Coordinates of C-alpha atoms and ligand atoms in Angstrom, one line a residue:
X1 CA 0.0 0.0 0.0
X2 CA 1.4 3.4 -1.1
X3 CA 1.7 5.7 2.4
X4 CA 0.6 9.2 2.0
X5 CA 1.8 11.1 -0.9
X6 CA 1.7 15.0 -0.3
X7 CA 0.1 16.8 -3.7
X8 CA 1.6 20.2 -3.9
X9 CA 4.5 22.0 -3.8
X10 CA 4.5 24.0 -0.7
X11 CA 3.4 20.0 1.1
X12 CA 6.8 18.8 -0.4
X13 CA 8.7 21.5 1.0
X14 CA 7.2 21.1 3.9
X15 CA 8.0 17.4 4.2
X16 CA 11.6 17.9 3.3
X17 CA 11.8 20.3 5.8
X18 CA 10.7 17.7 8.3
X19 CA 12.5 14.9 7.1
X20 CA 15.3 12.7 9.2
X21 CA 17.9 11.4 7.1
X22 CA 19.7 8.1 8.3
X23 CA 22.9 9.3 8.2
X24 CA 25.5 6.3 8.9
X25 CA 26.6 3.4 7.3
X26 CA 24.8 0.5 7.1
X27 CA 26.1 -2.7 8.6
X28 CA 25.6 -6.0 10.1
X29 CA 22.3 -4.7 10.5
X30 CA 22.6 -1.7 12.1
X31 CA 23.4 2.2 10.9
X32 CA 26.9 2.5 12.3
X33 CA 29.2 5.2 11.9
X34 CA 32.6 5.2 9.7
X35 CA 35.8 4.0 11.5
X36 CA 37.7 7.0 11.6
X37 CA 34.0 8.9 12.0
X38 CA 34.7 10.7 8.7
X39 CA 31.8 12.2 7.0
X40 CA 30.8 13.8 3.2
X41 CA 28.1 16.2 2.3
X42 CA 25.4 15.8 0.5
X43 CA 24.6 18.8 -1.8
X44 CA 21.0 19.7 -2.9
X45 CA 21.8 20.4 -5.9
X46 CA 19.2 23.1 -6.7
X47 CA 19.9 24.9 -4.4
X48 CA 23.9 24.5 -3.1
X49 CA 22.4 23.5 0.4
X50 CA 23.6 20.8 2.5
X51 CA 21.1 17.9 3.2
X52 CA 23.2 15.3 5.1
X53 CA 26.6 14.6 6.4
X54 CA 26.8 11.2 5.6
X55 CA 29.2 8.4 7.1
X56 CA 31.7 8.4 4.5
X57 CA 33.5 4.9 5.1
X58 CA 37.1 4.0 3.4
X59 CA 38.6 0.3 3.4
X60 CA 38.1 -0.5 7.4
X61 CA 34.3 0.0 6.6
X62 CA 34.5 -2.3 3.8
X63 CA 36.3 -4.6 5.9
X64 CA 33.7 -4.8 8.4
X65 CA 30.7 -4.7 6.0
X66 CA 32.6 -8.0 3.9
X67 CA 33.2 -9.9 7.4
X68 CA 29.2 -9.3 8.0
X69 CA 28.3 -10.4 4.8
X70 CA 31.2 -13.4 4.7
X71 CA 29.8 -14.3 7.9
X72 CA 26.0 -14.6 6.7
X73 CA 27.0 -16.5 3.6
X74 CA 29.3 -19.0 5.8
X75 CA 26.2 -19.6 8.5
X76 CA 24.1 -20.3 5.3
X77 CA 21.1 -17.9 7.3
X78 CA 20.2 -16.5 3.8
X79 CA 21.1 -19.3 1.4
X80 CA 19.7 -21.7 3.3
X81 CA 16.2 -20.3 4.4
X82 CA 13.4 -22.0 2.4
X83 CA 13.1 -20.4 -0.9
X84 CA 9.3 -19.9 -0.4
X85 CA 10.3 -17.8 3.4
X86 CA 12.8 -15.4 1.2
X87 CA 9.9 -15.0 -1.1
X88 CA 8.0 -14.2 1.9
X89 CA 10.7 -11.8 2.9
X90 CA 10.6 -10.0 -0.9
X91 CA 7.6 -9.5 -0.7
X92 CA 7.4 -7.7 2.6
X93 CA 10.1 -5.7 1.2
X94 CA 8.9 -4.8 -2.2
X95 CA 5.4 -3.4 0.3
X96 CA 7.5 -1.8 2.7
X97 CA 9.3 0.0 -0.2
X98 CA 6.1 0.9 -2.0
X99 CA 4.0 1.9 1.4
X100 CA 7.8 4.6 1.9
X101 CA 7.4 5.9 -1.6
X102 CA 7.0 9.4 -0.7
X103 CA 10.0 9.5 1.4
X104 CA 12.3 7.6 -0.7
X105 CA 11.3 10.0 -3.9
X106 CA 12.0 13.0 -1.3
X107 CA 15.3 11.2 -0.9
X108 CA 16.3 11.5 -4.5
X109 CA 15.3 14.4 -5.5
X110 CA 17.0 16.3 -2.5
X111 CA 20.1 14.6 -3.2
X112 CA 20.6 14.6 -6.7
X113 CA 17.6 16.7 -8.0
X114 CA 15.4 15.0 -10.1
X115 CA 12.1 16.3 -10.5
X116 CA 9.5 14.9 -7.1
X117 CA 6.8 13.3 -9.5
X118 CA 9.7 11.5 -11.7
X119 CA 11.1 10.2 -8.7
X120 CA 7.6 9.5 -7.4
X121 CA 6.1 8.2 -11.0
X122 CA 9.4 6.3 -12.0
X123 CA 12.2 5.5 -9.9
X124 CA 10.4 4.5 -6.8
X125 CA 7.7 2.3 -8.6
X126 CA 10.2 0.8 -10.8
X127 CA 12.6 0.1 -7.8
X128 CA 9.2 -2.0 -6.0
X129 CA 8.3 -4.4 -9.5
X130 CA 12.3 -4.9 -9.8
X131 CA 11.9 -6.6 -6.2
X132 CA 8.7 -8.0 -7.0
X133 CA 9.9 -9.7 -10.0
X134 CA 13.4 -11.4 -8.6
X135 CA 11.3 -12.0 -5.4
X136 CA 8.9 -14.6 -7.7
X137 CA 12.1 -15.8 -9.8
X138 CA 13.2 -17.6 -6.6
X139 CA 11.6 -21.0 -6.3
X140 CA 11.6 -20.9 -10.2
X141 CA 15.7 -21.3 -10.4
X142 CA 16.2 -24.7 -11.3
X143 CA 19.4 -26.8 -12.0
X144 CA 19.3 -30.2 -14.7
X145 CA 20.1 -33.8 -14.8
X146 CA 21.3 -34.5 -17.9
X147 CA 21.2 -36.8 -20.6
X148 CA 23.8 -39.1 -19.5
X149 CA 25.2 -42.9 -20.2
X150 CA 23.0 -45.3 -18.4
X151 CA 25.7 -45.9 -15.4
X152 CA 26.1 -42.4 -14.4
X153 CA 23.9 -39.9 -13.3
X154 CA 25.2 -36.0 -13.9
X155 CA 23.3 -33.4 -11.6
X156 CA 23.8 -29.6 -12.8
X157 CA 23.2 -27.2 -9.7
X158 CA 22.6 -23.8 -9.7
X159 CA 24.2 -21.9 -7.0
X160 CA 24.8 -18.6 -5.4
X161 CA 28.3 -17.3 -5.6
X162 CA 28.9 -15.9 -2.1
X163 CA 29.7 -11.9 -1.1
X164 CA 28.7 -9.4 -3.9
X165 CA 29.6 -6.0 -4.6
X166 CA 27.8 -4.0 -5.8
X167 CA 28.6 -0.3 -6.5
X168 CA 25.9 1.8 -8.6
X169 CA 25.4 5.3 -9.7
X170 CA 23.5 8.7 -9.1
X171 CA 21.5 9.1 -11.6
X172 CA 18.3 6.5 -10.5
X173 CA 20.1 5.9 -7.0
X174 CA 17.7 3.6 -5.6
X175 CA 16.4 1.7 -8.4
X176 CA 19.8 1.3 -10.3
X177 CA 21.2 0.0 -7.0
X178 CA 17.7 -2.5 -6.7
X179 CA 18.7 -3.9 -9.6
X180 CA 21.7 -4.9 -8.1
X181 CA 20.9 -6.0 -4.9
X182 CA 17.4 -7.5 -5.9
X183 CA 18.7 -10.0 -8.3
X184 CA 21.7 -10.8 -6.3
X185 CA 19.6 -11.7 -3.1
X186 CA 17.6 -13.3 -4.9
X187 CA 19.8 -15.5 -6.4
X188 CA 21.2 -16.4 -2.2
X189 CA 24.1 -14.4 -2.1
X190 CA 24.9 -11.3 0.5
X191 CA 25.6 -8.2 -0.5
X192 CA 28.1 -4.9 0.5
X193 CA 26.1 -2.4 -1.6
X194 CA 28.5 0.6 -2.8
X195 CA 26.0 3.3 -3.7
X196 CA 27.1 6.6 -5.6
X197 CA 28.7 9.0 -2.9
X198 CA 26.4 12.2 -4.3
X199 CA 23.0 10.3 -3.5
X200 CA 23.4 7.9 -1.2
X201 CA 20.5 8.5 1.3
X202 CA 17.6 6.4 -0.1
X203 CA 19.8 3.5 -0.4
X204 CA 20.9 3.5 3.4
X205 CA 17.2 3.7 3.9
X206 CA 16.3 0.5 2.0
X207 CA 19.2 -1.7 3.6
X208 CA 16.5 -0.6 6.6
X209 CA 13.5 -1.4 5.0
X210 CA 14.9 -5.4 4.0
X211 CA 15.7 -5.8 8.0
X212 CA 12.6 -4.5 8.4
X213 CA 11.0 -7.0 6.1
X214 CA 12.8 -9.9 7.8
X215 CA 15.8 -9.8 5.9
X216 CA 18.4 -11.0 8.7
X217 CA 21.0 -8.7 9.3
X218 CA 24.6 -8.9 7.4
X219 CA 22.9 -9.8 4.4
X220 CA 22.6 -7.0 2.8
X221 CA 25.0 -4.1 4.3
X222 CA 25.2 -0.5 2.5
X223 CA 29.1 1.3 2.7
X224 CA 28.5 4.5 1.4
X225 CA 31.6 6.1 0.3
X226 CA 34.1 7.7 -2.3
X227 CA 34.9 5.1 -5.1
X228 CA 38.4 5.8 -5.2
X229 CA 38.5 4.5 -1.8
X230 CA 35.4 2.1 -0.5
X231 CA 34.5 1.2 -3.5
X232 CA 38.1 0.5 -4.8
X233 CA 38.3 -1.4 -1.5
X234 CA 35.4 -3.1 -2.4
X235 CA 36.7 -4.0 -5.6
X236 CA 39.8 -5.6 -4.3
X237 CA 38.7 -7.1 -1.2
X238 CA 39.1 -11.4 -1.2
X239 CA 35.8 -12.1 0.4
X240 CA 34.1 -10.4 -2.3
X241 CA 33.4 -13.2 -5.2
X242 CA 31.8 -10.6 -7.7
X243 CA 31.1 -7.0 -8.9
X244 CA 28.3 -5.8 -10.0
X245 CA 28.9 -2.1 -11.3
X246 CA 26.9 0.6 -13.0
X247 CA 28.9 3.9 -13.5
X248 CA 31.3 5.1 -16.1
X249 CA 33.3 3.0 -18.9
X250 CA 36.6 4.6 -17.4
X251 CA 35.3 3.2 -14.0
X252 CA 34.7 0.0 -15.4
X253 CA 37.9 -0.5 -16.9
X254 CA 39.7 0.1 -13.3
X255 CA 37.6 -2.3 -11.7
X256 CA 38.1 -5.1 -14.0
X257 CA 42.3 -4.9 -13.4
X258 CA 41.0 -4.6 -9.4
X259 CA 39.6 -8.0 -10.4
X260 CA 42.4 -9.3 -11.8
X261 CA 45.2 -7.5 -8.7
X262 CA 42.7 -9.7 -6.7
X263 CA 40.9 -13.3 -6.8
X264 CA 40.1 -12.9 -10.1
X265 CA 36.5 -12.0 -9.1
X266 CA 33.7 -12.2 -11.5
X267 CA 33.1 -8.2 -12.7
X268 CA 29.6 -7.4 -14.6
X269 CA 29.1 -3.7 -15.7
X270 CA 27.0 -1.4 -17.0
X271 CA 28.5 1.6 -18.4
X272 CA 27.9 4.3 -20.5
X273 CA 26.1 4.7 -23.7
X274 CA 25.3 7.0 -26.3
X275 CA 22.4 5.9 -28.3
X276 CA 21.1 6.3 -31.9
X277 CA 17.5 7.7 -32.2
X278 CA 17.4 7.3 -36.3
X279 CA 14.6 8.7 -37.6
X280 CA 13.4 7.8 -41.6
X281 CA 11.3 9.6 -43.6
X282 CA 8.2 7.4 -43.4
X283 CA 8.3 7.8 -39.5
X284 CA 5.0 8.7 -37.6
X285 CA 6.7 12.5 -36.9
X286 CA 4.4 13.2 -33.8
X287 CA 5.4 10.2 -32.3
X288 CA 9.2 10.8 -33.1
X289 CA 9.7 14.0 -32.2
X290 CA 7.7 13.3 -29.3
X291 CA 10.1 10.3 -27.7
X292 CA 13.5 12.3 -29.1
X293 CA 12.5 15.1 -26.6
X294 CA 11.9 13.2 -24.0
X295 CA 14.4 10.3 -24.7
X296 CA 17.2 13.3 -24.3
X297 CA 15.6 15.8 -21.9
X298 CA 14.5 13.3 -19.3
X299 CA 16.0 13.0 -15.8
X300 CA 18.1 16.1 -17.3
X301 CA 19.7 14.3 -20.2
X302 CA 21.5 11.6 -16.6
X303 CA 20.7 8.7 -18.6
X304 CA 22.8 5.9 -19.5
X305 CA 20.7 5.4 -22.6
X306 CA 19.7 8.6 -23.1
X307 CA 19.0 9.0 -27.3
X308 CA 21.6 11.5 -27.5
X309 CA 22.5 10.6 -30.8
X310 CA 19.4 12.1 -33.5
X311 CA 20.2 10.9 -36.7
X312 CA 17.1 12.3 -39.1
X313 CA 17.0 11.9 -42.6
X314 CA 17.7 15.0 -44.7
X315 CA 14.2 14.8 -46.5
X316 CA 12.4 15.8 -42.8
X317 CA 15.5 17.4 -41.1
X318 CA 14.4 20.7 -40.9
X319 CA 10.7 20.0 -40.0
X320 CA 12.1 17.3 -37.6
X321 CA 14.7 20.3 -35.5
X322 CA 11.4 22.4 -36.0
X323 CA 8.8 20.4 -34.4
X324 CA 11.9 19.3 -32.1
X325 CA 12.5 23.0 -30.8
X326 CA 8.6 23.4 -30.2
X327 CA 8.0 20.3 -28.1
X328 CA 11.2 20.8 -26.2
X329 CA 10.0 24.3 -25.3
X330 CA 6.9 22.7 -24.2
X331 CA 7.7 20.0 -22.4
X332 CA 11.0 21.3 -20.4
X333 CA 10.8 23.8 -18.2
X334 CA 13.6 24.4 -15.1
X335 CA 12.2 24.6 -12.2
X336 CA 12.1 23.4 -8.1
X337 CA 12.2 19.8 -8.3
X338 CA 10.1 19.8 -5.4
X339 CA 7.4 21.2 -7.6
X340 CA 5.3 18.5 -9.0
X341 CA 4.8 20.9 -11.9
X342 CA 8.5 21.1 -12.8
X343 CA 10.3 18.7 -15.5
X344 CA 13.5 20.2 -16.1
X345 CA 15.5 19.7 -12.5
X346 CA 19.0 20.9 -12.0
X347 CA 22.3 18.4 -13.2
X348 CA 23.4 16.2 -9.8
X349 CA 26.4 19.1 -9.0
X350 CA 28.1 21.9 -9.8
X351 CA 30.9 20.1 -10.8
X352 CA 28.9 18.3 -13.5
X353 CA 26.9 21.4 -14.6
X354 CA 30.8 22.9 -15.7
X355 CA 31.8 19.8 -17.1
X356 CA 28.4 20.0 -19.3
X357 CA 29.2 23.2 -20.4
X358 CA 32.8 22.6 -21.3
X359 CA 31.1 20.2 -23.9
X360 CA 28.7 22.5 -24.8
X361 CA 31.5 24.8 -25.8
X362 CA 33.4 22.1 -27.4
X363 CA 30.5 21.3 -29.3
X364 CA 30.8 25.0 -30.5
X365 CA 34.3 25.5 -31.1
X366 CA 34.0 22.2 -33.8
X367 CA 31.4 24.2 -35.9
X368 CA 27.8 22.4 -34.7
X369 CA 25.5 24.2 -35.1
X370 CA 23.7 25.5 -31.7
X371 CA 20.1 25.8 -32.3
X372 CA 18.9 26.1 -28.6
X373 CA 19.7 26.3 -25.4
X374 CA 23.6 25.7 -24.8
X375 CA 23.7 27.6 -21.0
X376 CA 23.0 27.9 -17.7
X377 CA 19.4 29.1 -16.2
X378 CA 20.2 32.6 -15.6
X379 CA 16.5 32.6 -13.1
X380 CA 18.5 30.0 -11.0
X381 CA 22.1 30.5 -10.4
X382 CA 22.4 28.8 -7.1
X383 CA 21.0 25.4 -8.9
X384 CA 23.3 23.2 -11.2
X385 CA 20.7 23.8 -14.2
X386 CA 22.0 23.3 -18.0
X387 CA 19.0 24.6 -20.5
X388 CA 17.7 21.8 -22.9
X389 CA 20.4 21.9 -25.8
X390 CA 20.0 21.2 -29.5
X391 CA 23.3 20.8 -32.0
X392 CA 22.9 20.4 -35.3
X393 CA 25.5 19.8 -38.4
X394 CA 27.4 17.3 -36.4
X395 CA 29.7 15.5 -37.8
X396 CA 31.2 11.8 -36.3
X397 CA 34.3 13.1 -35.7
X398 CA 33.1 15.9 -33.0
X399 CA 33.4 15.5 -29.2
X400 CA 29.9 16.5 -29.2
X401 CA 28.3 14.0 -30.8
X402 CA 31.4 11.0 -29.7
X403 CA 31.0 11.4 -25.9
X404 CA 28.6 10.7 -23.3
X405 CA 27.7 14.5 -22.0
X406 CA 25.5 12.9 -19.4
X407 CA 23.5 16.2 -19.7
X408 CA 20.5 17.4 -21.7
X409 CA 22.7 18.0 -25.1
X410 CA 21.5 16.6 -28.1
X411 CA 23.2 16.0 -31.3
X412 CA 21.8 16.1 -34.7
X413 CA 23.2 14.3 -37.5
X414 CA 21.7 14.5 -41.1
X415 CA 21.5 11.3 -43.2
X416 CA 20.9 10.0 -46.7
X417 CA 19.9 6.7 -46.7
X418 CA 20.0 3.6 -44.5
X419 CA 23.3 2.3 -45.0
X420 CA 24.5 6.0 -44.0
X421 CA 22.2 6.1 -40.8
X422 CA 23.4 1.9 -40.0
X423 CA 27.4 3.4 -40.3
X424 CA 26.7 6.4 -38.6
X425 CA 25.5 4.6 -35.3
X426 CA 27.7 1.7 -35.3
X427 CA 30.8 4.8 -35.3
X428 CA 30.6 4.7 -31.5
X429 CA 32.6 3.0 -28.7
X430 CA 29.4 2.9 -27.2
X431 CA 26.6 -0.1 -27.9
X432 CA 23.6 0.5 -25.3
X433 CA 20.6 1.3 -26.8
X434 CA 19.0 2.6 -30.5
X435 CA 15.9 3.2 -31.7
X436 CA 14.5 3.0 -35.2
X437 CA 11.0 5.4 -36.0
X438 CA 9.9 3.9 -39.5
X439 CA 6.7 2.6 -40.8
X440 CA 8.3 -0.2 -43.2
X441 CA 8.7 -3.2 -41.0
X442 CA 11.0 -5.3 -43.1
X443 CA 13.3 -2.4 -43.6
X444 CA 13.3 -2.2 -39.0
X445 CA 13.7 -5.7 -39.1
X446 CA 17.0 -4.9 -41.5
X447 CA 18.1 -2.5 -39.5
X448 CA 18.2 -4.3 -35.9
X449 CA 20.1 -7.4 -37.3
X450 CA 22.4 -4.4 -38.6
X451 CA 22.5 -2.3 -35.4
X452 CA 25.3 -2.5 -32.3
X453 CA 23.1 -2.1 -29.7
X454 CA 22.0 -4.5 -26.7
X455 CA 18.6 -2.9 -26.3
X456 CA 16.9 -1.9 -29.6
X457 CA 13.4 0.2 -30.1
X458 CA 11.3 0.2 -33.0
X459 CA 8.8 3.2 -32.8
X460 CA 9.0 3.3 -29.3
X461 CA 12.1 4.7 -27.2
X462 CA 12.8 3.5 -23.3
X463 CA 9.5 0.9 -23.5
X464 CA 10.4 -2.6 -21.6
X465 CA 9.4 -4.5 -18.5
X466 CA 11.1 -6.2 -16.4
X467 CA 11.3 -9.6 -18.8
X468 CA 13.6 -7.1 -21.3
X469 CA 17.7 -7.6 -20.5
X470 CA 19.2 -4.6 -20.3
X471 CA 22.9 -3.5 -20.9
X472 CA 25.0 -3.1 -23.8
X473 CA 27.1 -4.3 -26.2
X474 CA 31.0 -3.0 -26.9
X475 CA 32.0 -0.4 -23.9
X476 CA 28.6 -0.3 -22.5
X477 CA 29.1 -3.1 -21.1
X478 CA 29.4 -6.8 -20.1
X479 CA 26.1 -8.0 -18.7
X480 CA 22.4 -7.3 -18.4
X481 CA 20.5 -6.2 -15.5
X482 CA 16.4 -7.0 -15.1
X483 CA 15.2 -10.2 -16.8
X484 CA 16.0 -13.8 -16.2
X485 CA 19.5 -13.6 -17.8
X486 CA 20.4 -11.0 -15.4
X487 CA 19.6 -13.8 -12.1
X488 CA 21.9 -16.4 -13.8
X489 CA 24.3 -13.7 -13.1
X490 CA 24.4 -14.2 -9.6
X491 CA 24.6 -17.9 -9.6
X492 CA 27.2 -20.4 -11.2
X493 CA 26.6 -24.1 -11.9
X494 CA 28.0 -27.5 -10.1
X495 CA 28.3 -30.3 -11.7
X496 CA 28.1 -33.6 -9.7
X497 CA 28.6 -36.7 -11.9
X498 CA 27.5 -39.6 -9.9
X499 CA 29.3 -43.1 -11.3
X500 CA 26.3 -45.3 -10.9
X501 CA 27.9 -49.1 -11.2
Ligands
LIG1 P1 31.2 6.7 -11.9 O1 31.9 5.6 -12.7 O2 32.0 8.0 -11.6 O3 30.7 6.2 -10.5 C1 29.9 5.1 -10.4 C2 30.2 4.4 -9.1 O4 31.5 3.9 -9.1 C3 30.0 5.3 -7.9 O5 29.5 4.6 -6.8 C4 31.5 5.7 -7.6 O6 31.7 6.0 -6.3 C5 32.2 4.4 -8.0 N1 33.6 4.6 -8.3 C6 34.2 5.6 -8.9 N2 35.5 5.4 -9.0 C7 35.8 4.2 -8.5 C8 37.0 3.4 -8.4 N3 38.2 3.8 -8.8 N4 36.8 2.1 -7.9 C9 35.6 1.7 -7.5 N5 34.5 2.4 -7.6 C10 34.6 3.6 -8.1 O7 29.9 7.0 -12.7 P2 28.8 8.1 -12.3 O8 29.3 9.5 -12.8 O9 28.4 8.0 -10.9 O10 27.5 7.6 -13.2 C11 27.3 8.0 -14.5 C12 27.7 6.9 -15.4 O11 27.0 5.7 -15.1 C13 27.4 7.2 -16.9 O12 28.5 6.8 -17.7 C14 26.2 6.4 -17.2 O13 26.1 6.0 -18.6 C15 26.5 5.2 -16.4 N6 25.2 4.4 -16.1 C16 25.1 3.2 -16.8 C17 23.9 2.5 -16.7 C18 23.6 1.2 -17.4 O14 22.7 0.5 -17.1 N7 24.4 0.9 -18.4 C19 22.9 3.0 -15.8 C20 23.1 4.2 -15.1 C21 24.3 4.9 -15.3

């Protein structure tokens, strides 16, 4: 049951004003300070204020949180509980995190500064089916008995692995980190949960909500801290028998040699992307337009798939950056993420607003064309804002349309056919997600056999449930998250071959 959800803007400021943060680290059960009782801010980032000093824990922390977890796994308290009383347990913990909505949503949003009712109508209700659905996988994991000679007897079992960590972004804090932990419990193991050190609050708050669901203690522990440190820690530690890691490519490539410095832990990642929204002339325009807007706008442009790439044939380009200037106008507004009106909310820091910016100039300096947008909100300077931003002329070999800006920057690419539009999003590093508007099915068909992408729309973009694996191919990544293939990734298979004469 949802708990009560305040409806306007002046009863969301009041509730943030009223709100306790849990503030520690989360271990063994219980919210603990850091070892050395060092602590790091958390910045509202619309409006430069401080929301929480949270425990800020370094390798000691991650010590204790692995022993906790180590210790769980060894006394079997998790692994061995009756898969129907851990479904029990989900359960309880998917209501708990659905009847807390309002206050994890507040969490987010102050922390990182997404907009209340996309934290409210996304994150947070996305976060409870991702528990619901690996809650119900787990008296559906089955092992085999094979098709052996008739004087053996071969028994494939799936397993868990043992101590996972995990260590997740900012950008969706709670629900990237649920689709984590959710799978990974599912599946038996314990978890040390790394969450990103700029929005770490609703995450604490969930390792709460599990206990509170029954979850024993030690099972799942929360370390919040700065990666170079806890979560390189994490990365390195020999308790810990895999990583499960959603960030940036350059942070994914450090974290696979930490595997290899250490015991050759198992390392799954999801990393950054920047998809293909190609756009043919036969294309339902409303539509298009429509999903490009808000497949690059959205959550300020802080998505790993975001479409950042718009590659529109040259026979509707200039209707498509036409219609595209309107709806963006429409839709995207800056304003107090609190607001339930507001849809544009502030990038997760200052830091990140410059480092925007610096590609927004970039983007300038190579000769795109700027068509909107391109600065700060000049109405809210103490806010991290970057306006919704349109280039157009780009070419493949500008930063601006090569990188992931991880802000709402769009880049426009005119093409000719659809061998030109196929080249032109395969020239990427990246491989996470493309989407294909056209009304000819055969010729969508064609083009997802042709496309490097692990997630592909067709007249849709961002549609999926939870049955959809998600994650990339090339450097977005290794794995997929949600789905049945994503739980397999948090077991591995024994094979017992019984000699039977
Ligand atoms: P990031 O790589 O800076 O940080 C991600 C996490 O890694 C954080 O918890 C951070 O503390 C930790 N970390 C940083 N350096 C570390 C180190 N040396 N050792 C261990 N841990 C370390 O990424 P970010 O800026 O927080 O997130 C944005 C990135 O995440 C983007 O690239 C985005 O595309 C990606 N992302 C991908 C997906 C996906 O599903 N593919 C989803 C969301 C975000």
């Amino acid at each position: 049951m949802v708990g009560a959800v305040p409806a306007s803007h002046t009863e969301w400021r009041a509730r943030a004003a009223a709100l306790r943060i849990e503030s520690g680290l989360f271990i063994d059960g219980h919210s603990v300070a850091a070892a050395d009782g060092a602590t790091l801010a958390v910045i509202n980032p619309a409006t430069g204020a401080t929301v929480a000093e949270m425990a800020c824990g370094g390798a000691s922390d991650v010590d204790r949180a692995v022993a906790s977890a180590r210790a769980a796994w060894d006394d079997g308290r998790w692994r061995h509980m009756a898969p129907r009383d851990r479904m029990a347990v989900f359960r309880r913990f998917a209501d708990l995190v659905e009847a807390n909505a309002a206050e994890l949503a507040l969490l987010e949003t102050i922390a990182m500064g997404k907009p209340i009712n996309d934290a409210l109508g996304v994150d947070i209700p996305e976060a409870v089916v991702t528990i619901r659905y690996f809650g119900e996988c787990i008296d559906k994991i089955a092992g085999s008995v094979t098709n052996t000679a008739h004087n053996a007897l071969h028994i494939v079992a799936r397993e868990p692995i043992g101590v996972i960590g995990a260590i997740s972004a900012w950008n969706y804090p709670l629900l990237m980190a649920t689709w984590k932990i959710a799978p990974a419990l599912a599946a038996g193991n314990c978890v040390v949960l790394k969450p990103a050190e700029r929005a770490p609050l609703s995450c604490v708050r969930l390792a709460q909500l599990f206990i509170d669901a029954g979850g024993p203690p030690g099972v799942f522990n929360v370390v919040n801290g700065r990666g170079p440190e806890a979560g390189r820690a994490l990365a390195l530690h020999p308790d810990v028998a895999k990583i499960s890691f959603t960030g940036s490519t350059a942070t994914g490539k450090q974290l696979m040699i930490h595997a290899g410095e250490s015991n050759l832990k198992r390392v799954s990642l999801e990393t950054g992307g920047k998809s293909p929204q190609i756009v043919l002339p036969d294309a339902d325009l409303d539509v298009a337009v429509d999903a490009a807007v808000r497949g690059i706008f959205d959550n300020s442009g802080q998505v790993c798939n975001a479409g950042s790439r718009l590659l529109v044939h040259e026979a509707i380009h200039d209707e498509f950056i036409a219609r595209f200037t309107d709806r963006a106008a429409a839709l995207y507004a800056p304003g107090d993420p609190l607001d339930p009106a507001t849809s544009l909310g502030p990038l997760v820091a200052r830091a990140h607003q410059q480092a925007v910016l610096g590609w927004i100039d970039k983007g300038i300096a190579s000769g795109a064309c700027l068509e909107f947008g391109g600065t700060v909100d000049p109405t809210r300077p103490q806010g991290a804002y970057v306006l919704p931003t349109l280039f157009s002329g780009v070419r493949p070999d500008m930063a601006v349309g090569r990188e992931e800006i991880f802000g709402p920057v769009a880049a426009l690419f005119k093409f000719r056919n659809e061998a030109e539009a196929i080249a032109l999003a395969n020239d990427s590093p990246y491989g996470l997600a493309a989407s294909i508007w056209t009304a000819d099915l055969k010729r969508a068909h064609r083009m997802v056999k042709a496309l490097e992408a692990g997630v592909i729309w067709v007249n849709c973009f961002g549609d999926g449930d939870m049955t959809q694996p998600f994650g990339g191919y090339k450097q977005s990544g290794n794995t997929r998250d949600k789905s049945l293939e994503c739980i397999a990734g948090y077991m591995q298979s024994k094979s017992a071959w019984f000699a039977l004469d």
